[in-house]
Amino acid sequence: MALPSASGEPSLLSIGGWPKQVLALESDASRPSPDERSTRRWLALRDGPLLLGALRIDTDCWPWPTPLSDRLEATALCLTEALKLDLEQQRLGRQLALRDDQLKLLVHQLRNPLAALRTFGQLLRRRLDGDSANQALVDNLLSEQHQINRYLEAIDQLTQTPLLPPAQDGLQPLLLPPAFSSEDLHSLNQVLEPLLERAAGTAALQGRRWVPPGELPTQACNAAAVSEIVANLLENAFRYSRPGGGVGLVCQEQGDQLVLAVWDEGPEIPSAEREQIFRKGERGSTGLALDGSGLGLALGRDLAERIGGALELRVPPSGLDPKLPSAGNAFQLSLPKRPTATGSN
């Protein structure tokens, strides 16, 4: 390998040899004279203008036979690629360590304002004693604060475990865990009610029509997955649908399945993109101008399949129910009526 030296010229360090013997790396000036049997040659290991090292060859035949020359050139190329990969791995390692440090600092800095929000919320709730309507709003704020704190804990764990282990059974661990454990079964109305309250508040702030479902069923469902999927579908509907357009959620029974569908009033997702948007990192053309990661629908479909259900797009919403708009999009979540705690089929 080539190492920097005080003189500015690279010095060479031997990192291996064949046959197995100790070989001292010497300068070209020490090359054997022509009357000696051994002939020494050097092959530079270069990555563009960067000298990564050198391959020294001592042989008693000159000129080299073509097969030997080809093999030595190929060996030099392989060594160059190996050194490039090693240097890239070191660079990425330093970069990841720096990002981990920055992430830890950010998590630490966020804990204080979150604690202050919790304190102020609790004080406000005391002052609203007897005002049940406004107390409910403060309770929702405190619940969201608690949820954000759970997200911070999950992010903090990522800096200590480089990769989330794949799940052998049940749900794959989520980057942003919902308020329910992945093994919990809760009634569907219990899971959906806080999401519907949040959706109603969002619609009021945006000045758009919100159409909630009728009476919610009380059947058990995998709370972690359903909460994660529906929350993401509602957020997408409010973010990507046209300003002022209606948003709603319907609940239907279809045979041995329960169907939840979040619908909006457009613009419709082009037919060529209706499967593409379920792939990780892929986004539809209608939402490219807005912030987004292209992960929500991919995660939602994966979670739905893990609990024995399915997530698909229906365009227009009236194809699902004639009472729904004849233009727009509806994301349909189908759930088994008899879920299991682990989410296995």
mmCIF file of C-alpha atoms in Angstrom:
data_model
loop_
_atom_site.group_PDB
_atom_site.id
_atom_site.type_symbol
_atom_site.label_atom_id
_atom_site.label_comp_id
_atom_site.label_asym_id
_atom_site.label_seq_id
_atom_site.Cartn_x
_atom_site.Cartn_y
_atom_site.Cartn_z
ATOM 1 C CA MET A 1 0.000 0.000 0.000
ATOM 2 C CA ALA A 2 1.064 3.588 -0.600
ATOM 3 C CA LEU A 3 1.388 5.756 2.515
ATOM 4 C CA PRO A 4 2.221 9.480 2.776
ATOM 5 C CA SER A 5 5.717 10.432 3.942
ATOM 6 C CA ALA A 6 7.360 13.598 5.237
ATOM 7 C CA SER A 7 9.099 14.162 1.909
ATOM 8 C CA GLY A 8 5.819 14.195 0.010
ATOM 9 C CA GLU A 9 6.726 11.071 -1.925
ATOM 10 C CA PRO A 10 4.633 7.965 -1.200
ATOM 11 C CA SER A 11 6.276 5.239 0.839
ATOM 12 C CA LEU A 12 5.300 1.617 0.230
ATOM 13 C CA LEU A 13 4.223 -0.816 2.939
ATOM 14 C CA SER A 14 4.130 -4.536 2.226
ATOM 15 C CA ILE A 15 0.794 -6.077 3.172
ATOM 16 C CA GLY A 16 1.334 -9.528 1.644
ATOM 17 C CA GLY A 17 3.612 -11.626 -0.516
ATOM 18 C CA TRP A 18 3.732 -14.791 -2.581
ATOM 19 C CA PRO A 19 5.526 -17.139 -2.264
ATOM 20 C CA LYS A 20 5.284 -16.802 1.529
ATOM 21 C CA GLN A 21 8.536 -15.136 2.456
ATOM 22 C CA VAL A 22 9.584 -11.813 3.889
ATOM 23 C CA LEU A 23 10.129 -9.315 1.082
ATOM 24 C CA ALA A 24 11.562 -5.884 1.744
ATOM 25 C CA LEU A 25 10.180 -3.163 -0.501
ATOM 26 C CA GLU A 26 13.043 -1.246 -2.016
ATOM 27 C CA SER A 27 13.267 1.664 -4.395
ATOM 28 C CA ASP A 28 13.730 1.213 -8.125
ATOM 29 C CA ALA A 29 17.396 2.103 -7.663
ATOM 30 C CA SER A 30 17.944 -1.274 -6.034
ATOM 31 C CA ARG A 31 16.623 -3.180 -9.046
ATOM 32 C CA PRO A 32 18.955 -6.087 -9.907
ATOM 33 C CA SER A 33 21.373 -5.491 -12.758
ATOM 34 C CA PRO A 34 20.660 -7.073 -16.183
ATOM 35 C CA ASP A 35 23.211 -9.781 -15.635
ATOM 36 C CA GLU A 36 21.370 -11.055 -12.581
ATOM 37 C CA ARG A 37 18.804 -13.762 -13.128
ATOM 38 C CA SER A 38 15.946 -11.958 -11.304
ATOM 39 C CA THR A 39 14.093 -9.145 -13.010
ATOM 40 C CA ARG A 40 11.873 -6.835 -10.951
ATOM 41 C CA ARG A 41 8.910 -4.876 -12.179
ATOM 42 C CA TRP A 42 6.268 -2.711 -10.470
ATOM 43 C CA LEU A 43 2.607 -2.406 -11.358
ATOM 44 C CA ALA A 44 0.914 0.675 -9.957
ATOM 45 C CA LEU A 45 -2.451 0.252 -8.213
ATOM 46 C CA ARG A 46 -4.180 3.458 -9.257
ATOM 47 C CA ASP A 47 -7.661 4.865 -8.862
ATOM 48 C CA GLY A 48 -7.523 7.724 -11.350
ATOM 49 C CA PRO A 49 -4.861 10.146 -10.095
ATOM 50 C CA LEU A 50 -4.725 8.450 -6.665
ATOM 51 C CA LEU A 51 -1.931 5.941 -6.037
ATOM 52 C CA LEU A 52 -3.292 3.251 -3.718
ATOM 53 C CA GLY A 53 -0.256 0.987 -3.726
ATOM 54 C CA ALA A 54 1.984 -1.079 -5.963
ATOM 55 C CA LEU A 55 2.400 -4.716 -6.946
ATOM 56 C CA ARG A 56 6.040 -5.832 -7.095
ATOM 57 C CA ILE A 57 6.905 -8.774 -9.320
ATOM 58 C CA ASP A 58 10.253 -10.618 -9.204
ATOM 59 C CA THR A 59 10.683 -13.086 -12.037
ATOM 60 C CA ASP A 60 13.594 -14.776 -13.826
ATOM 61 C CA CYS A 61 11.971 -14.555 -17.252
ATOM 62 C CA TRP A 62 11.939 -11.497 -19.473
ATOM 63 C CA PRO A 63 10.052 -10.457 -21.445
ATOM 64 C CA TRP A 64 6.990 -11.822 -19.682
ATOM 65 C CA PRO A 65 4.946 -14.397 -21.560
ATOM 66 C CA THR A 66 1.590 -12.977 -22.626
ATOM 67 C CA PRO A 67 -0.466 -15.265 -20.314
ATOM 68 C CA LEU A 68 1.647 -14.229 -17.318
ATOM 69 C CA SER A 69 1.390 -10.552 -18.218
ATOM 70 C CA ASP A 70 -2.400 -10.824 -18.507
ATOM 71 C CA ARG A 71 -2.689 -12.585 -15.152
ATOM 72 C CA LEU A 72 -0.507 -10.013 -13.418
ATOM 73 C CA GLU A 73 -2.501 -7.141 -14.879
ATOM 74 C CA ALA A 74 -5.714 -8.811 -13.718
ATOM 75 C CA THR A 75 -4.208 -9.347 -10.247
ATOM 76 C CA ALA A 76 -3.261 -5.675 -10.046
ATOM 77 C CA LEU A 77 -6.780 -4.694 -11.070
ATOM 78 C CA CYS A 78 -8.342 -6.952 -8.398
ATOM 79 C CA LEU A 79 -6.039 -5.545 -5.715
ATOM 80 C CA THR A 80 -6.945 -2.014 -6.784
ATOM 81 C CA GLU A 81 -10.658 -2.748 -6.510
ATOM 82 C CA ALA A 82 -10.165 -4.366 -3.091
ATOM 83 C CA LEU A 83 -8.270 -1.317 -1.825
ATOM 84 C CA LYS A 84 -10.938 1.003 -3.212
ATOM 85 C CA LEU A 85 -13.660 -0.950 -1.401
ATOM 86 C CA ASP A 86 -11.680 -0.888 1.834
ATOM 87 C CA LEU A 87 -11.176 2.879 1.629
ATOM 88 C CA GLU A 88 -14.861 3.396 0.813
ATOM 89 C CA GLN A 89 -15.861 1.245 3.783
ATOM 90 C CA GLN A 90 -13.677 3.348 6.069
ATOM 91 C CA ARG A 91 -15.187 6.560 4.670
ATOM 92 C CA LEU A 92 -18.744 5.305 5.131
ATOM 93 C CA GLY A 93 -17.929 4.141 8.647
ATOM 94 C CA ARG A 94 -16.710 7.613 9.596
ATOM 95 C CA GLN A 95 -19.767 9.177 7.973
ATOM 96 C CA LEU A 96 -22.180 6.874 9.835
ATOM 97 C CA ALA A 97 -20.428 7.525 13.140
ATOM 98 C CA LEU A 98 -20.790 11.276 12.582
ATOM 99 C CA ARG A 99 -24.487 10.924 11.744
ATOM 100 C CA ASP A 100 -25.069 8.782 14.814
ATOM 101 C CA ASP A 101 -23.498 11.477 16.987
ATOM 102 C CA GLN A 102 -25.662 14.168 15.366
ATOM 103 C CA LEU A 103 -28.793 12.032 15.767
ATOM 104 C CA LYS A 104 -28.092 11.427 19.448
ATOM 105 C CA LEU A 105 -27.614 15.154 19.973
ATOM 106 C CA LEU A 106 -30.877 15.955 18.167
ATOM 107 C CA VAL A 107 -32.821 13.410 20.254
ATOM 108 C CA HIS A 108 -31.320 14.870 23.420
ATOM 109 C CA GLN A 109 -32.248 18.410 22.397
ATOM 110 C CA LEU A 110 -35.849 17.440 21.612
ATOM 111 C CA ARG A 111 -36.525 15.891 25.005
ATOM 112 C CA ASN A 112 -36.638 19.244 26.844
ATOM 113 C CA PRO A 113 -39.315 20.977 24.718
ATOM 114 C CA LEU A 114 -41.400 17.786 24.741
ATOM 115 C CA ALA A 115 -41.227 17.663 28.535
ATOM 116 C CA ALA A 116 -42.259 21.327 28.646
ATOM 117 C CA LEU A 117 -45.250 20.657 26.368
ATOM 118 C CA ARG A 118 -46.362 17.839 28.650
ATOM 119 C CA THR A 119 -46.094 20.067 31.720
ATOM 120 C CA PHE A 120 -47.976 22.962 30.121
ATOM 121 C CA GLY A 121 -50.653 20.561 28.847
ATOM 122 C CA GLN A 122 -51.187 19.103 32.284
ATOM 123 C CA LEU A 123 -51.449 22.586 33.818
ATOM 124 C CA LEU A 124 -53.934 23.650 31.141
ATOM 125 C CA ARG A 125 -56.054 20.574 31.798
ATOM 126 C CA ARG A 126 -56.280 21.482 35.487
ATOM 127 C CA ARG A 127 -57.439 24.981 34.638
ATOM 128 C CA LEU A 128 -60.141 23.532 32.372
ATOM 129 C CA ASP A 129 -61.528 21.385 35.151
ATOM 130 C CA GLY A 130 -65.239 21.012 34.464
ATOM 131 C CA ASP A 131 -64.966 21.979 30.781
ATOM 132 C CA SER A 132 -65.217 18.473 29.353
ATOM 133 C CA ALA A 133 -65.180 19.549 25.676
ATOM 134 C CA ASN A 134 -61.927 21.487 25.963
ATOM 135 C CA GLN A 135 -60.430 18.950 28.347
ATOM 136 C CA ALA A 136 -60.832 16.341 25.611
ATOM 137 C CA LEU A 137 -58.784 18.522 23.245
ATOM 138 C CA VAL A 138 -56.007 18.829 25.839
ATOM 139 C CA ASP A 139 -56.121 15.077 26.414
ATOM 140 C CA ASN A 140 -55.574 14.574 22.690
ATOM 141 C CA LEU A 141 -52.611 16.962 22.773
ATOM 142 C CA LEU A 142 -51.079 15.038 25.672
ATOM 143 C CA SER A 143 -51.656 11.772 23.819
ATOM 144 C CA GLU A 144 -49.853 13.119 20.729
ATOM 145 C CA GLN A 145 -46.990 14.343 22.935
ATOM 146 C CA HIS A 146 -46.681 10.852 24.385
ATOM 147 C CA GLN A 147 -46.658 9.377 20.891
ATOM 148 C CA ILE A 148 -43.877 11.716 19.745
ATOM 149 C CA ASN A 149 -41.890 10.709 22.797
ATOM 150 C CA ARG A 150 -42.258 7.052 21.742
ATOM 151 C CA TYR A 151 -40.946 7.970 18.320
ATOM 152 C CA LEU A 152 -37.915 9.619 19.902
ATOM 153 C CA GLU A 153 -37.218 6.490 21.923
ATOM 154 C CA ALA A 154 -37.379 4.412 18.724
ATOM 155 C CA ILE A 155 -34.961 6.771 16.950
ATOM 156 C CA ASP A 156 -32.624 6.678 19.946
ATOM 157 C CA GLN A 157 -32.566 2.870 19.762
ATOM 158 C CA LEU A 158 -31.527 3.024 16.101
ATOM 159 C CA THR A 159 -28.243 4.667 17.113
ATOM 160 C CA GLN A 160 -27.482 1.680 19.363
ATOM 161 C CA THR A 161 -28.569 -1.155 17.048
ATOM 162 C CA PRO A 162 -27.416 -0.522 13.439
ATOM 163 C CA LEU A 163 -30.115 -2.677 11.858
ATOM 164 C CA LEU A 164 -33.563 -3.731 12.972
ATOM 165 C CA PRO A 165 -33.587 -7.552 13.099
ATOM 166 C CA PRO A 166 -36.025 -9.178 10.687
ATOM 167 C CA ALA A 167 -39.087 -10.627 12.358
ATOM 168 C CA GLN A 168 -39.315 -14.406 12.365
ATOM 169 C CA ASP A 169 -42.984 -14.409 13.329
ATOM 170 C CA GLY A 170 -45.559 -11.671 13.489
ATOM 171 C CA LEU A 171 -45.045 -8.062 12.510
ATOM 172 C CA GLN A 172 -41.781 -6.612 11.320
ATOM 173 C CA PRO A 173 -40.521 -3.963 13.777
ATOM 174 C CA LEU A 174 -41.614 -0.487 12.757
ATOM 175 C CA LEU A 175 -39.343 2.541 12.639
ATOM 176 C CA LEU A 176 -42.101 4.670 14.144
ATOM 177 C CA PRO A 177 -44.081 2.373 16.439
ATOM 178 C CA PRO A 178 -47.771 3.088 16.983
ATOM 179 C CA ALA A 179 -49.224 3.475 20.454
ATOM 180 C CA PHE A 180 -50.197 -0.210 20.556
ATOM 181 C CA SER A 181 -47.935 -3.197 20.944
ATOM 182 C CA SER A 182 -47.548 -5.346 17.829
ATOM 183 C CA GLU A 183 -49.098 -8.277 19.731
ATOM 184 C CA ASP A 184 -52.143 -6.396 21.045
ATOM 185 C CA LEU A 185 -55.687 -7.103 19.867
ATOM 186 C CA HIS A 186 -58.142 -4.257 20.421
ATOM 187 C CA SER A 187 -61.650 -3.544 19.204
ATOM 188 C CA LEU A 188 -61.675 -1.673 15.918
ATOM 189 C CA ASN A 189 -63.696 1.237 17.266
ATOM 190 C CA GLN A 190 -61.133 1.747 20.050
ATOM 191 C CA VAL A 191 -58.327 1.870 17.462
ATOM 192 C CA LEU A 192 -60.112 4.203 15.025
ATOM 193 C CA GLU A 193 -61.742 6.749 17.337
ATOM 194 C CA PRO A 194 -58.612 8.831 18.099
ATOM 195 C CA LEU A 195 -57.667 8.766 14.404
ATOM 196 C CA LEU A 196 -61.127 9.981 13.401
ATOM 197 C CA GLU A 197 -60.996 12.803 15.951
ATOM 198 C CA ARG A 198 -57.655 13.904 14.538
ATOM 199 C CA ALA A 199 -59.024 13.732 10.980
ATOM 200 C CA ALA A 200 -62.036 15.874 11.921
ATOM 201 C CA GLY A 201 -59.725 18.482 13.428
ATOM 202 C CA THR A 202 -57.498 18.508 10.351
ATOM 203 C CA ALA A 203 -60.492 18.934 8.049
ATOM 204 C CA ALA A 204 -61.781 21.860 10.119
ATOM 205 C CA LEU A 205 -58.406 23.592 9.976
ATOM 206 C CA GLN A 206 -58.122 23.056 6.215
ATOM 207 C CA GLY A 207 -61.711 24.121 5.543
ATOM 208 C CA ARG A 208 -62.708 20.924 3.812
ATOM 209 C CA ARG A 209 -65.519 18.396 4.133
ATOM 210 C CA TRP A 210 -64.900 15.383 6.389
ATOM 211 C CA VAL A 211 -67.183 12.368 6.120
ATOM 212 C CA PRO A 212 -66.735 9.944 9.042
ATOM 213 C CA PRO A 213 -67.988 6.356 8.943
ATOM 214 C CA GLY A 214 -71.217 5.320 10.602
ATOM 215 C CA GLU A 215 -71.221 3.057 13.625
ATOM 216 C CA LEU A 216 -67.864 1.364 13.994
ATOM 217 C CA PRO A 217 -67.689 -2.407 14.495
ATOM 218 C CA THR A 218 -66.319 -3.737 17.769
ATOM 219 C CA GLN A 219 -64.556 -6.756 16.315
ATOM 220 C CA ALA A 220 -60.969 -7.333 17.401
ATOM 221 C CA CYS A 221 -58.126 -6.285 15.131
ATOM 222 C CA ASN A 222 -54.353 -6.104 15.234
ATOM 223 C CA ALA A 223 -54.147 -2.639 16.755
ATOM 224 C CA ALA A 224 -50.535 -1.875 15.874
ATOM 225 C CA ALA A 225 -50.882 -2.557 12.159
ATOM 226 C CA VAL A 226 -54.363 -1.075 11.664
ATOM 227 C CA SER A 227 -53.463 2.113 13.545
ATOM 228 C CA GLU A 228 -50.285 2.575 11.505
ATOM 229 C CA ILE A 229 -51.966 1.938 8.142
ATOM 230 C CA VAL A 230 -55.096 4.046 8.647
ATOM 231 C CA ALA A 231 -53.168 6.962 10.168
ATOM 232 C CA ASN A 232 -50.903 7.034 7.115
ATOM 233 C CA LEU A 233 -53.804 6.792 4.644
ATOM 234 C CA LEU A 234 -55.621 9.682 6.314
ATOM 235 C CA GLU A 235 -52.504 11.823 6.347
ATOM 236 C CA ASN A 236 -51.925 11.130 2.640
ATOM 237 C CA ALA A 237 -55.533 12.019 1.803
ATOM 238 C CA PHE A 238 -55.312 15.411 3.520
ATOM 239 C CA ARG A 239 -51.863 16.120 2.097
ATOM 240 C CA TYR A 240 -52.251 15.110 -1.545
ATOM 241 C CA SER A 241 -55.922 15.685 -2.386
ATOM 242 C CA ARG A 242 -56.997 18.999 -3.930
ATOM 243 C CA PRO A 243 -57.533 21.934 -1.532
ATOM 244 C CA GLY A 244 -61.097 22.034 -0.274
ATOM 245 C CA GLY A 245 -61.871 18.542 -1.547
ATOM 246 C CA GLY A 246 -63.695 16.118 0.678
ATOM 247 C CA VAL A 247 -62.026 13.299 2.616
ATOM 248 C CA GLY A 248 -63.739 10.424 4.370
ATOM 249 C CA LEU A 249 -63.560 6.893 5.697
ATOM 250 C CA VAL A 250 -66.045 4.099 5.100
ATOM 251 C CA CYS A 251 -66.366 0.745 6.835
ATOM 252 C CA GLN A 252 -68.043 -2.253 5.164
ATOM 253 C CA GLU A 253 -68.349 -5.994 5.567
ATOM 254 C CA GLN A 254 -67.522 -8.084 2.523
ATOM 255 C CA GLY A 255 -67.908 -11.811 3.150
ATOM 256 C CA ASP A 256 -65.358 -12.952 5.706
ATOM 257 C CA GLN A 257 -63.499 -9.643 5.558
ATOM 258 C CA LEU A 258 -63.954 -6.178 6.965
ATOM 259 C CA VAL A 259 -63.087 -3.332 4.572
ATOM 260 C CA LEU A 260 -61.887 0.113 5.620
ATOM 261 C CA ALA A 261 -61.442 2.660 2.849
ATOM 262 C CA VAL A 262 -60.005 6.169 3.058
ATOM 263 C CA TRP A 263 -61.207 8.244 0.106
ATOM 264 C CA ASP A 264 -60.569 11.714 -1.277
ATOM 265 C CA GLU A 265 -61.807 13.831 -4.180
ATOM 266 C CA GLY A 266 -58.773 13.774 -6.415
ATOM 267 C CA PRO A 267 -56.737 14.361 -8.426
ATOM 268 C CA GLU A 268 -56.900 10.754 -9.551
ATOM 269 C CA ILE A 269 -53.656 8.784 -9.557
ATOM 270 C CA PRO A 270 -52.774 7.882 -13.183
ATOM 271 C CA SER A 271 -53.401 4.234 -14.076
ATOM 272 C CA ALA A 272 -49.712 3.643 -14.938
ATOM 273 C CA GLU A 273 -48.703 4.612 -11.379
ATOM 274 C CA ARG A 274 -51.297 2.697 -9.357
ATOM 275 C CA GLU A 275 -48.960 -0.196 -8.526
ATOM 276 C CA GLN A 276 -45.762 1.834 -8.650
ATOM 277 C CA ILE A 277 -46.782 3.915 -5.605
ATOM 278 C CA PHE A 278 -46.778 0.766 -3.435
ATOM 279 C CA ARG A 279 -43.051 0.226 -4.035
ATOM 280 C CA LYS A 280 -40.534 1.622 -1.568
ATOM 281 C CA GLY A 281 -39.249 5.056 -2.527
ATOM 282 C CA GLU A 282 -41.729 5.458 -5.398
ATOM 283 C CA ARG A 283 -44.135 8.404 -5.491
ATOM 284 C CA GLY A 284 -46.942 9.365 -7.822
ATOM 285 C CA SER A 285 -46.550 12.301 -10.214
ATOM 286 C CA THR A 286 -49.476 14.154 -8.631
ATOM 287 C CA GLY A 287 -47.602 14.534 -5.331
ATOM 288 C CA LEU A 288 -44.019 15.148 -6.432
ATOM 289 C CA ALA A 289 -44.201 18.852 -5.599
ATOM 290 C CA LEU A 290 -45.010 18.044 -1.949
ATOM 291 C CA ASP A 291 -42.838 16.593 0.789
ATOM 292 C CA GLY A 292 -42.811 12.825 1.130
ATOM 293 C CA SER A 293 -40.554 9.765 1.297
ATOM 294 C CA GLY A 294 -42.484 7.213 -0.759
ATOM 295 C CA LEU A 295 -42.422 4.719 2.153
ATOM 296 C CA GLY A 296 -45.897 4.959 3.700
ATOM 297 C CA LEU A 297 -47.869 2.920 1.175
ATOM 298 C CA ALA A 298 -45.128 0.291 0.873
ATOM 299 C CA LEU A 299 -45.075 -0.106 4.644
ATOM 300 C CA GLY A 300 -48.881 -0.164 4.756
ATOM 301 C CA ARG A 301 -49.188 -2.939 2.185
ATOM 302 C CA ASP A 302 -46.494 -4.979 3.909
ATOM 303 C CA LEU A 303 -48.242 -4.647 7.279
ATOM 304 C CA ALA A 304 -51.635 -5.498 5.780
ATOM 305 C CA GLU A 305 -50.292 -8.695 4.220
ATOM 306 C CA ARG A 306 -48.575 -9.699 7.465
ATOM 307 C CA ILE A 307 -51.900 -9.696 9.308
ATOM 308 C CA GLY A 308 -53.670 -11.629 6.561
ATOM 309 C CA GLY A 309 -55.206 -8.607 4.842
ATOM 310 C CA ALA A 310 -54.551 -6.486 1.768
ATOM 311 C CA LEU A 311 -54.147 -2.854 0.776
ATOM 312 C CA GLU A 312 -55.105 -1.694 -2.699
ATOM 313 C CA LEU A 313 -56.146 1.406 -4.625
ATOM 314 C CA ARG A 314 -59.678 1.832 -6.013
ATOM 315 C CA VAL A 315 -60.294 4.598 -8.574
ATOM 316 C CA PRO A 316 -62.769 6.262 -8.421
ATOM 317 C CA PRO A 317 -64.209 5.867 -4.893
ATOM 318 C CA SER A 318 -67.698 5.261 -6.333
ATOM 319 C CA GLY A 319 -66.434 1.894 -7.563
ATOM 320 C CA LEU A 320 -66.342 0.858 -3.914
ATOM 321 C CA ASP A 321 -69.661 2.454 -2.965
ATOM 322 C CA PRO A 322 -72.018 4.350 -5.353
ATOM 323 C CA LYS A 323 -72.599 6.934 -2.615
ATOM 324 C CA LEU A 324 -68.931 7.978 -2.740
ATOM 325 C CA PRO A 325 -67.495 10.592 -5.181
ATOM 326 C CA SER A 326 -67.223 9.684 -8.851
ATOM 327 C CA ALA A 327 -63.756 11.280 -9.041
ATOM 328 C CA GLY A 328 -60.820 10.785 -6.720
ATOM 329 C CA ASN A 329 -59.008 7.917 -5.013
ATOM 330 C CA ALA A 330 -59.910 5.329 -2.385
ATOM 331 C CA PHE A 331 -57.335 3.206 -0.566
ATOM 332 C CA GLN A 332 -59.019 0.015 0.583
ATOM 333 C CA LEU A 333 -57.712 -1.933 3.587
ATOM 334 C CA SER A 334 -59.199 -5.447 3.824
ATOM 335 C CA LEU A 335 -58.930 -7.171 7.213
ATOM 336 C CA PRO A 336 -59.733 -10.723 8.289
ATOM 337 C CA LYS A 337 -62.615 -10.925 10.734
ATOM 338 C CA ARG A 338 -60.648 -13.311 12.932
ATOM 339 C CA PRO A 339 -57.184 -11.813 13.447
ATOM 340 C CA THR A 340 -54.405 -13.453 15.439
ATOM 341 C CA ALA A 341 -52.243 -11.760 18.025
ATOM 342 C CA THR A 342 -49.060 -12.404 16.057
ATOM 343 C CA GLY A 343 -50.513 -11.334 12.720
ATOM 344 C CA SER A 344 -49.699 -14.669 11.042
ATOM 345 C CA ASN A 345 -52.041 -16.211 8.466
#
